[in-house]
PDB file of C-alpha atoms in Angstrom:
ATOM      1  CA  MET C  24       0.003   0.130  -0.159  1.00 63.00           C
ATOM      2  CA  GLN C  25       1.888   3.137  -1.056  1.00 85.00           C
ATOM      3  CA  THR C  26       0.810   6.287   1.632  1.00 94.00           C
ATOM      4  CA  SER C  27       4.066   8.152   1.661  1.00 96.00           C
ATOM      5  CA  PRO C  28       3.384  12.349   1.040  1.00 97.00           C
ATOM      6  CA  HIS C  29       4.133  11.553  -3.241  1.00 96.00           C
ATOM      7  CA  ASP C  30       1.912   9.123  -3.668  1.00 96.00           C
ATOM      8  CA  PHE C  31      -1.021  11.425  -3.514  1.00 97.00           C
ATOM      9  CA  PHE C  32       0.249  14.825  -4.239  1.00 98.00           C
ATOM     10  CA  ASP C  33       2.815  16.880  -6.363  1.00 97.00           C
ATOM     11  CA  LEU C  34       5.064  19.393  -3.563  1.00 97.00           C
ATOM     12  CA  HIS C  35       6.983  21.347  -6.087  1.00 96.00           C
ATOM     13  CA  GLY C  36       5.023  24.907  -6.257  1.00 95.00           C
ATOM     14  CA  PHE C  37       3.656  24.710  -2.533  1.00 98.00           C
ATOM     15  CA  ALA C  38       5.280  26.779  -0.257  1.00 97.00           C
ATOM     16  CA  HIS C  39       4.904  24.870   2.460  1.00 98.00           C
ATOM     17  CA  ALA C  40       6.054  21.547   1.484  1.00 98.00           C
ATOM     18  CA  ASP C  41       8.958  21.142   3.772  1.00 97.00           C
ATOM     19  CA  ILE C  42       5.512  19.941   6.144  1.00 98.00           C
ATOM     20  CA  PHE C  43       6.443  16.503   4.668  1.00 98.00           C
ATOM     21  CA  ASP C  44       9.886  16.137   4.615  1.00 97.00           C
ATOM     22  CA  GLY C  45      11.049  12.343   5.194  1.00 95.00           C
ATOM     23  CA  ALA C  46       7.523  11.159   6.156  1.00 96.00           C
ATOM     24  CA  GLU C  47       6.779   7.984   5.916  1.00 95.00           C
ATOM     25  CA  HIS C  48       3.470   8.800   5.193  1.00 96.00           C
ATOM     26  CA  ALA C  49       1.349  11.789   4.064  1.00 97.00           C
ATOM     27  CA  TRP C  50      -0.990  11.685   7.089  1.00 97.00           C
ATOM     28  CA  GLN C  51       1.719  11.797   9.683  1.00 98.00           C
ATOM     29  CA  ALA C  52       2.355  15.955   8.288  1.00 98.00           C
ATOM     30  CA  LEU C  53      -0.438  16.487  10.616  1.00 98.00           C
ATOM     31  CA  ASP C  54       1.156  15.862  13.497  1.00 97.00           C
ATOM     32  CA  ARG C  55       3.327  17.925  12.884  1.00 98.00           C
ATOM     33  CA  LEU C  56       1.798  19.969  12.248  1.00 98.00           C
ATOM     34  CA  PRO C  57       0.995  22.538  15.668  1.00 98.00           C
ATOM     35  CA  ASP C  58       4.808  22.949  15.856  1.00 97.00           C
ATOM     36  CA  TYR C  59       5.136  23.929  12.083  1.00 98.00           C
ATOM     37  CA  LEU C  60       2.533  26.501  12.479  1.00 98.00           C
ATOM     38  CA  GLU C  61       3.864  27.778  15.996  1.00 97.00           C
ATOM     39  CA  ALA C  62       7.126  27.853  14.677  1.00 97.00           C
ATOM     40  CA  HIS C  63       6.254  30.613  11.862  1.00 96.00           C
ATOM     41  CA  ASP C  64       7.283  33.905  12.317  1.00 94.00           C
ATOM     42  CA  ASP C  65       5.248  36.230   9.705  1.00 95.00           C
ATOM     43  CA  TRP C  66       1.906  36.397  10.489  1.00 97.00           C
ATOM     44  CA  HIS C  67       0.894  39.609   8.526  1.00 97.00           C
ATOM     45  CA  ILE C  68      -2.289  40.758   6.278  1.00 97.00           C
ATOM     46  CA  LEU C  69      -0.947  41.260   2.870  1.00 98.00           C
ATOM     47  CA  GLY C  70      -4.471  40.744   1.727  1.00 97.00           C
ATOM     48  CA  ASP C  71      -7.976  42.024   1.627  1.00 97.00           C
ATOM     49  CA  VAL C  72     -10.082  41.446   4.621  1.00 97.00           C
ATOM     50  CA  ALA C  73     -13.158  43.603   4.547  1.00 97.00           C
ATOM     51  CA  PRO C  74     -15.448  44.499   7.302  1.00 96.00           C
ATOM     52  CA  GLY C  75     -17.648  42.800   9.527  1.00 96.00           C
ATOM     53  CA  ALA C  76     -14.724  39.690   8.320  1.00 97.00           C
ATOM     54  CA  VAL C  77     -13.058  38.445  11.948  1.00 98.00           C
ATOM     55  CA  ILE C  78      -9.811  37.570  12.488  1.00 98.00           C
ATOM     56  CA  GLN C  79      -8.352  36.424  15.433  1.00 97.00           C
ATOM     57  CA  GLY C  80      -4.790  34.867  16.818  1.00 97.00           C
ATOM     58  CA  ASN C  81      -2.354  34.751  14.416  1.00 98.00           C
ATOM     59  CA  VAL C  82      -3.413  34.493  11.127  1.00 98.00           C
ATOM     60  CA  PHE C  83      -1.034  35.038   7.560  1.00 98.00           C
ATOM     61  CA  ILE C  84      -2.831  36.344   4.541  1.00 98.00           C
ATOM     62  CA  GLY C  85      -1.226  36.652   1.108  1.00 98.00           C
ATOM     63  CA  ARG C  86      -1.357  38.894  -1.440  1.00 98.00           C
ATOM     64  CA  GLY C  87      -4.339  38.910  -3.625  1.00 98.00           C
ATOM     65  CA  THR C  88      -6.184  37.305  -1.056  1.00 98.00           C
ATOM     66  CA  VAL C  89     -10.003  38.038  -0.745  1.00 98.00           C
ATOM     67  CA  VAL C  90     -11.489  37.558   2.660  1.00 98.00           C
ATOM     68  CA  GLU C  91     -15.512  38.145   2.439  1.00 98.00           C
ATOM     69  CA  PRO C  92     -17.912  39.255   5.018  1.00 97.00           C
ATOM     70  CA  TYR C  93     -18.269  37.053   7.878  1.00 97.00           C
ATOM     71  CA  ALA C  94     -15.606  34.591   7.640  1.00 98.00           C
ATOM     72  CA  PHE C  95     -14.474  33.513  10.259  1.00 98.00           C
ATOM     73  CA  ILE C  96     -10.896  33.009  10.376  1.00 98.00           C
ATOM     74  CA  ILE C  97      -9.147  31.529  14.045  1.00 98.00           C
ATOM     75  CA  GLY C  98      -5.132  30.888  14.317  1.00 96.00           C
ATOM     76  CA  PRO C  99      -2.927  29.811  13.668  1.00 98.00           C
ATOM     77  CA  ALA C 100      -3.451  29.505  10.325  1.00 98.00           C
ATOM     78  CA  ILE C 101      -1.020  31.155   6.735  1.00 98.00           C
ATOM     79  CA  ILE C 102      -3.381  31.180   3.794  1.00 98.00           C
ATOM     80  CA  GLY C 103      -1.019  31.721   0.828  1.00 98.00           C
ATOM     81  CA  GLU C 104      -1.690  33.871  -2.417  1.00 98.00           C
ATOM     82  CA  ASN C 105      -4.987  34.389  -4.616  1.00 98.00           C
ATOM     83  CA  CYS C 106      -7.151  32.887  -2.664  1.00 98.00           C
ATOM     84  CA  THR C 107     -10.906  33.720  -1.975  1.00 98.00           C
ATOM     85  CA  ILE C 108     -12.684  32.844   1.714  1.00 98.00           C
ATOM     86  CA  ARG C 109     -16.101  33.307   0.765  1.00 97.00           C
ATOM     87  CA  HIS C 110     -18.745  34.766   3.199  1.00 97.00           C
ATOM     88  CA  SER C 111     -18.942  32.921   6.346  1.00 97.00           C
ATOM     89  CA  ALA C 112     -16.222  30.287   5.917  1.00 98.00           C
ATOM     90  CA  TYR C 113     -15.309  29.520   9.337  1.00 98.00           C
ATOM     91  CA  ILE C 114     -11.091  27.941   9.576  1.00 98.00           C
ATOM     92  CA  ARG C 115     -10.297  27.240  13.175  1.00 96.00           C
ATOM     93  CA  GLY C 116      -7.265  26.733  13.534  1.00 94.00           C
ATOM     94  CA  ASP C 117      -4.063  24.548  12.748  1.00 97.00           C
ATOM     95  CA  VAL C 118      -4.630  25.555   8.747  1.00 98.00           C
ATOM     96  CA  ILE C 119      -2.357  25.582   6.174  1.00 98.00           C
ATOM     97  CA  VAL C 120      -4.852  26.971   3.016  1.00 98.00           C
ATOM     98  CA  GLY C 121      -2.588  27.362   0.043  1.00 98.00           C
ATOM     99  CA  ASP C 122      -2.176  29.507  -3.348  1.00 98.00           C
ATOM    100  CA  GLY C 123      -5.399  29.993  -5.123  1.00 98.00           C
ATOM    101  CA  CYS C 124      -7.871  28.007  -3.603  1.00 98.00           C
ATOM    102  CA  ILE C 125     -11.116  29.024  -2.892  1.00 98.00           C
ATOM    103  CA  ILE C 126     -13.081  28.890   1.215  1.00 98.00           C
ATOM    104  CA  GLY C 127     -16.556  29.163   0.016  1.00 97.00           C
ATOM    105  CA  HIS C 128     -19.970  29.978   2.582  1.00 96.00           C
ATOM    106  CA  CYS C 129     -20.626  28.198   5.324  1.00 96.00           C
ATOM    107  CA  SER C 130     -17.392  26.030   4.561  1.00 98.00           C
ATOM    108  CA  GLU C 131     -15.712  24.900   7.558  1.00 98.00           C
ATOM    109  CA  LEU C 132     -11.635  24.056   8.330  1.00 98.00           C
ATOM    110  CA  LYS C 133      -9.346  22.512  11.302  1.00 98.00           C
ATOM    111  CA  SER C 134      -6.155  21.506  11.854  1.00 98.00           C
ATOM    112  CA  SER C 135      -6.253  20.731   7.890  1.00 98.00           C
ATOM    113  CA  ILE C 136      -3.631  21.405   4.665  1.00 98.00           C
ATOM    114  CA  ILE C 137      -5.111  22.609   1.714  1.00 98.00           C
ATOM    115  CA  LEU C 138      -2.512  22.265  -1.085  1.00 98.00           C
ATOM    116  CA  ASN C 139      -2.801  25.109  -4.470  1.00 98.00           C
ATOM    117  CA  GLY C 140      -5.586  25.808  -6.928  1.00 98.00           C
ATOM    118  CA  THR C 141      -8.082  23.815  -4.285  1.00 98.00           C
ATOM    119  CA  ASN C 142     -11.947  24.368  -4.001  1.00 98.00           C
ATOM    120  CA  VAL C 143     -13.968  23.770  -1.119  1.00 98.00           C
ATOM    121  CA  PRO C 144     -16.318  25.777  -1.776  1.00 96.00           C
ATOM    122  CA  HIS C 145     -19.816  24.835  -0.545  1.00 95.00           C
ATOM    123  CA  PHE C 146     -21.353  23.830   3.004  1.00 97.00           C
ATOM    124  CA  ASN C 147     -18.480  21.954   2.996  1.00 97.00           C
ATOM    125  CA  TYR C 148     -16.255  20.555   6.048  1.00 98.00           C
ATOM    126  CA  VAL C 149     -12.874  19.635   6.719  1.00 98.00           C
ATOM    127  CA  GLY C 150     -10.723  18.151   9.315  1.00 98.00           C
ATOM    128  CA  ASP C 151      -7.575  16.724  10.211  1.00 98.00           C
ATOM    129  CA  SER C 152      -7.591  15.802   6.593  1.00 98.00           C
ATOM    130  CA  ILE C 153      -5.123  16.668   3.563  1.00 98.00           C
ATOM    131  CA  ILE C 154      -6.006  17.936   0.827  1.00 98.00           C
ATOM    132  CA  GLY C 155      -4.153  18.290  -3.459  1.00 98.00           C
ATOM    133  CA  ASN C 156      -3.120  20.541  -5.351  1.00 98.00           C
ATOM    134  CA  ASP C 157      -6.610  21.265  -7.855  1.00 98.00           C
ATOM    135  CA  VAL C 158      -9.092  19.323  -6.365  1.00 98.00           C
ATOM    136  CA  ASN C 159     -12.486  20.176  -6.311  1.00 97.00           C
ATOM    137  CA  LEU C 160     -15.203  19.229  -3.055  1.00 97.00           C
ATOM    138  CA  GLY C 161     -18.311  18.902  -4.135  1.00 95.00           C
ATOM    139  CA  ALA C 162     -20.594  20.903  -1.735  1.00 95.00           C
ATOM    140  CA  GLY C 163     -22.123  19.458   1.066  1.00 95.00           C
ATOM    141  CA  THR C 164     -18.664  16.493   0.583  1.00 95.00           C
ATOM    142  CA  ILE C 165     -17.314  15.978   4.284  1.00 96.00           C
ATOM    143  CA  CYS C 166     -14.354  14.950   5.326  1.00 96.00           C
ATOM    144  CA  ALA C 167     -15.414  13.068   8.752  1.00 95.00           C
ATOM    145  CA  ASN C 168     -12.563  13.005  11.107  1.00 96.00           C
ATOM    146  CA  LEU C 169     -13.631  10.759  14.144  1.00 95.00           C
ATOM    147  CA  ARG C 170     -15.044   7.365  14.798  1.00 93.00           C
ATOM    148  CA  LEU C 171     -18.092   6.867  16.607  1.00 91.00           C
ATOM    149  CA  ASP C 172     -16.281   4.980  19.424  1.00 93.00           C
ATOM    150  CA  GLU C 173     -14.035   7.110  18.692  1.00 93.00           C
ATOM    151  CA  ALA C 174     -11.239   4.803  18.639  1.00 94.00           C
ATOM    152  CA  GLU C 175      -7.739   4.663  16.382  1.00 95.00           C
ATOM    153  CA  ILE C 176      -8.393   5.861  13.118  1.00 94.00           C
ATOM    154  CA  VAL C 177      -6.929   2.536  10.663  1.00 93.00           C
ATOM    155  CA  ILE C 178      -6.172   2.069   7.576  1.00 90.00           C
ATOM    156  CA  ASN C 179      -7.484  -1.086   5.514  1.00 80.00           C
ATOM    157  CA  GLY C 180      -5.278  -2.100   3.027  1.00 61.00           C
ATOM    158  CA  ARG C 181      -8.119  -3.328   0.041  1.00 54.00           C
ATOM    159  CA  ALA C 182      -5.261  -4.921  -2.341  1.00 48.00           C
ATOM    160  CA  PRO C 183      -4.284  -8.962  -1.168  1.00 49.00           C
ATOM    161  CA  GLN C 184      -1.330  -7.919  -0.146  1.00 58.00           C
ATOM    162  CA  GLY C 185      -2.032  -5.065   2.002  1.00 65.00           C
ATOM    163  CA  GLU C 186      -1.913  -4.671   5.731  1.00 80.00           C
ATOM    164  CA  PRO C 187      -3.915  -1.969   7.962  1.00 87.00           C
ATOM    165  CA  ILE C 188      -1.912   0.113   9.136  1.00 91.00           C
ATOM    166  CA  PRO C 189      -1.852   2.305  12.643  1.00 93.00           C
ATOM    167  CA  THR C 190      -2.121   5.842  11.808  1.00 95.00           C
ATOM    168  CA  GLY C 191      -1.988   6.891  16.072  1.00 95.00           C
ATOM    169  CA  ARG C 192      -4.443   8.771  15.547  1.00 96.00           C
ATOM    170  CA  GLN C 193      -7.962   9.362  17.295  1.00 96.00           C
ATOM    171  CA  LYS C 194      -8.759  12.330  14.305  1.00 97.00           C
ATOM    172  CA  LEU C 195      -7.994  12.041  10.927  1.00 97.00           C
ATOM    173  CA  GLY C 196     -10.086  12.209   7.688  1.00 97.00           C
ATOM    174  CA  ALA C 197      -9.285  11.694   4.465  1.00 97.00           C
ATOM    175  CA  ILE C 198      -5.857  12.485   2.487  1.00 97.00           C
ATOM    176  CA  ILE C 199      -7.473  13.097  -1.219  1.00 97.00           C
ATOM    177  CA  GLY C 200      -4.328  12.832  -3.752  1.00 97.00           C
ATOM    178  CA  ASP C 201      -3.611  16.124  -6.797  1.00 97.00           C
ATOM    179  CA  GLY C 202      -7.260  16.219  -9.227  1.00 97.00           C
ATOM    180  CA  THR C 203      -9.965  14.296  -7.197  1.00 96.00           C
ATOM    181  CA  ARG C 204     -13.131  15.476  -8.262  1.00 95.00           C
ATOM    182  CA  THR C 205     -16.212  14.483  -5.513  1.00 94.00           C
ATOM    183  CA  SER C 206     -19.765  14.249  -5.409  1.00 92.00           C
ATOM    184  CA  CYS C 207     -22.572  16.391  -3.432  1.00 93.00           C
ATOM    185  CA  ASN C 208     -23.416  15.452  -0.420  1.00 92.00           C
ATOM    186  CA  LEU C 209     -20.907  13.096   0.089  1.00 92.00           C
ATOM    187  CA  VAL C 210     -19.590  11.788   3.107  1.00 93.00           C
ATOM    188  CA  LEU C 211     -15.926  10.371   3.207  1.00 94.00           C
ATOM    189  CA  ASN C 212     -15.967   8.146   6.637  1.00 92.00           C
ATOM    190  CA  PRO C 213     -12.443   8.479   8.939  1.00 95.00           C
ATOM    191  CA  GLY C 214      -9.145   7.785   7.306  1.00 94.00           C
ATOM    192  CA  THR C 215     -10.026   7.696   4.062  1.00 94.00           C
ATOM    193  CA  LEU C 216      -7.222   7.441   1.552  1.00 94.00           C
ATOM    194  CA  LEU C 217      -8.083   9.478  -2.315  1.00 94.00           C
ATOM    195  CA  PRO C 218      -5.085   8.930  -5.057  1.00 93.00           C
ATOM    196  CA  LYS C 219      -4.715  11.060  -7.712  1.00 95.00           C
ATOM    197  CA  GLY C 220      -6.763  11.454 -10.382  1.00 94.00           C
ATOM    198  CA  THR C 221     -10.032   9.785  -8.760  1.00 93.00           C
ATOM    199  CA  ALA C 222     -13.172  11.244  -9.305  1.00 92.00           C
ATOM    200  CA  VAL C 223     -15.928   9.683  -5.828  1.00 91.00           C
ATOM    201  CA  ARG C 224     -19.839   9.527  -7.624  1.00 82.00           C
ATOM    202  CA  PRO C 225     -23.017   9.985  -5.168  1.00 73.00           C
ATOM    203  CA  SER C 226     -23.779   7.927  -2.739  1.00 61.00           C
ATOM    204  CA  ALA C 227     -20.545   6.433  -1.880  1.00 54.00           C
ATOM    205  CA  SER C 228     -18.840   6.064   1.014  1.00 54.00           C
ATOM    206  CA  SER C 229     -14.539   5.145   1.024  1.00 51.00           C
ATOM    207  CA  ALA C 230     -13.423   3.942   4.856  1.00 45.00           C
ATOM    208  CA  VAL C 231     -10.383   2.411   2.538  1.00 43.00           C
ATOM    209  CA  ARG C 232      -8.005   3.273   0.757  1.00 46.00           C
ATOM    210  CA  VAL C 233      -9.214   3.488  -2.983  1.00 49.00           C
ATOM    211  CA  LEU C 234      -7.046   2.155  -5.633  1.00 45.00           C
ATOM    212  CA  ASP C 235      -5.687   3.919  -8.063  1.00 45.00           C
ATOM    213  CA  ARG C 236      -8.030   6.171 -10.365  1.00 44.00           C
ATOM    214  CA  GLU C 237     -10.670   3.560  -9.016  1.00 45.00           C
ATOM    215  CA  ARG C 238     -14.685   5.303  -9.524  1.00 46.00           C
ATOM    216  CA  LEU C 239     -17.027   4.544  -6.277  1.00 46.00           C
ATOM    217  CA  GLN C 240     -20.066   4.679  -7.422  1.00 44.00           C
ATOM    218  CA  GLY C 241     -23.146   3.314  -5.503  1.00 38.00           C
ATOM    219  CA  ASP C 242     -23.000  -0.448  -4.569  1.00 34.00           C
ATOM    220  CA  ARG C 243     -19.453  -1.011  -5.377  1.00 37.00           C
ATOM    221  CA  ALA C 244     -18.947   1.443  -2.204  1.00 35.00           C
ATOM    222  CA  LEU C 245     -17.663   0.185   1.174  1.00 33.00           C
ATOM    223  CA  ALA C 246     -19.104   1.450   4.124  1.00 32.00           C
ATOM    224  CA  ALA C 247     -17.845   2.208   7.663  1.00 33.00           C
ATOM    225  CA  ARG C 248     -18.027   0.335  10.430  1.00 33.00           C
ATOM    226  CA  PRO C 249     -18.667   2.343  12.769  1.00 40.00           C
ATOM    227  CA  PRO C 250     -20.099   4.803  11.242  1.00 40.00           C
ATOM    228  CA  ALA C 251     -18.219   8.098  11.720  1.00 46.00           C
ATOM    229  CA  ALA C 252     -19.539  11.008  13.322  1.00 49.00           C
ATOM    230  CA  GLY C 253     -17.630  14.728  12.842  1.00 52.00           C
ATOM    231  CA  SER C 254     -15.902  16.865  14.977  1.00 49.00           C
TER     232      SER C 254
END
């Protein structure tokens, strides 16, 4: 089972690629995220923050980025250049957003890394997740990050040689590779891994790693056991 950062992401051009240095598994960057942000020492607001938007704590906002009215950003958070943080978006700490991203109306991010050119545009929840370059989440796509029994998230292998991989994390959402598309009103269960170029269609639910470029739909989906809960 291939789970390294380079299996999911092209890190060239991502300003914070060093957070992945030496990681065996992509999700290990999330373990490093609080310390990485604590060491960051540039908390300038270089973009355009509209009246009515709220920014609390240490927040960096890059040039060309627009924060619309009533967006709420709690640091520590780094938001790159030429992004749009739309009305009523909620960013609640330990977040990195790359360049050219959209965080949309009523979308929520926490403890996550978003690479360049990605859209989290409408009614999305992204918790304890990493989303690659040029990804589009359909409206209502949810990256659930907590099992109902609150047990450790374990990555399950689908291939015959696949072995379960303990993550050491009680909370882990999705690792979503570059160029992936998800449909509307989709729940990705805790510990879902989607490789580059995946398309996840309506009524699908994934609790395991999806094989390269496999498409999920309807009765081909694998349900999570036990069901997931966001937090």
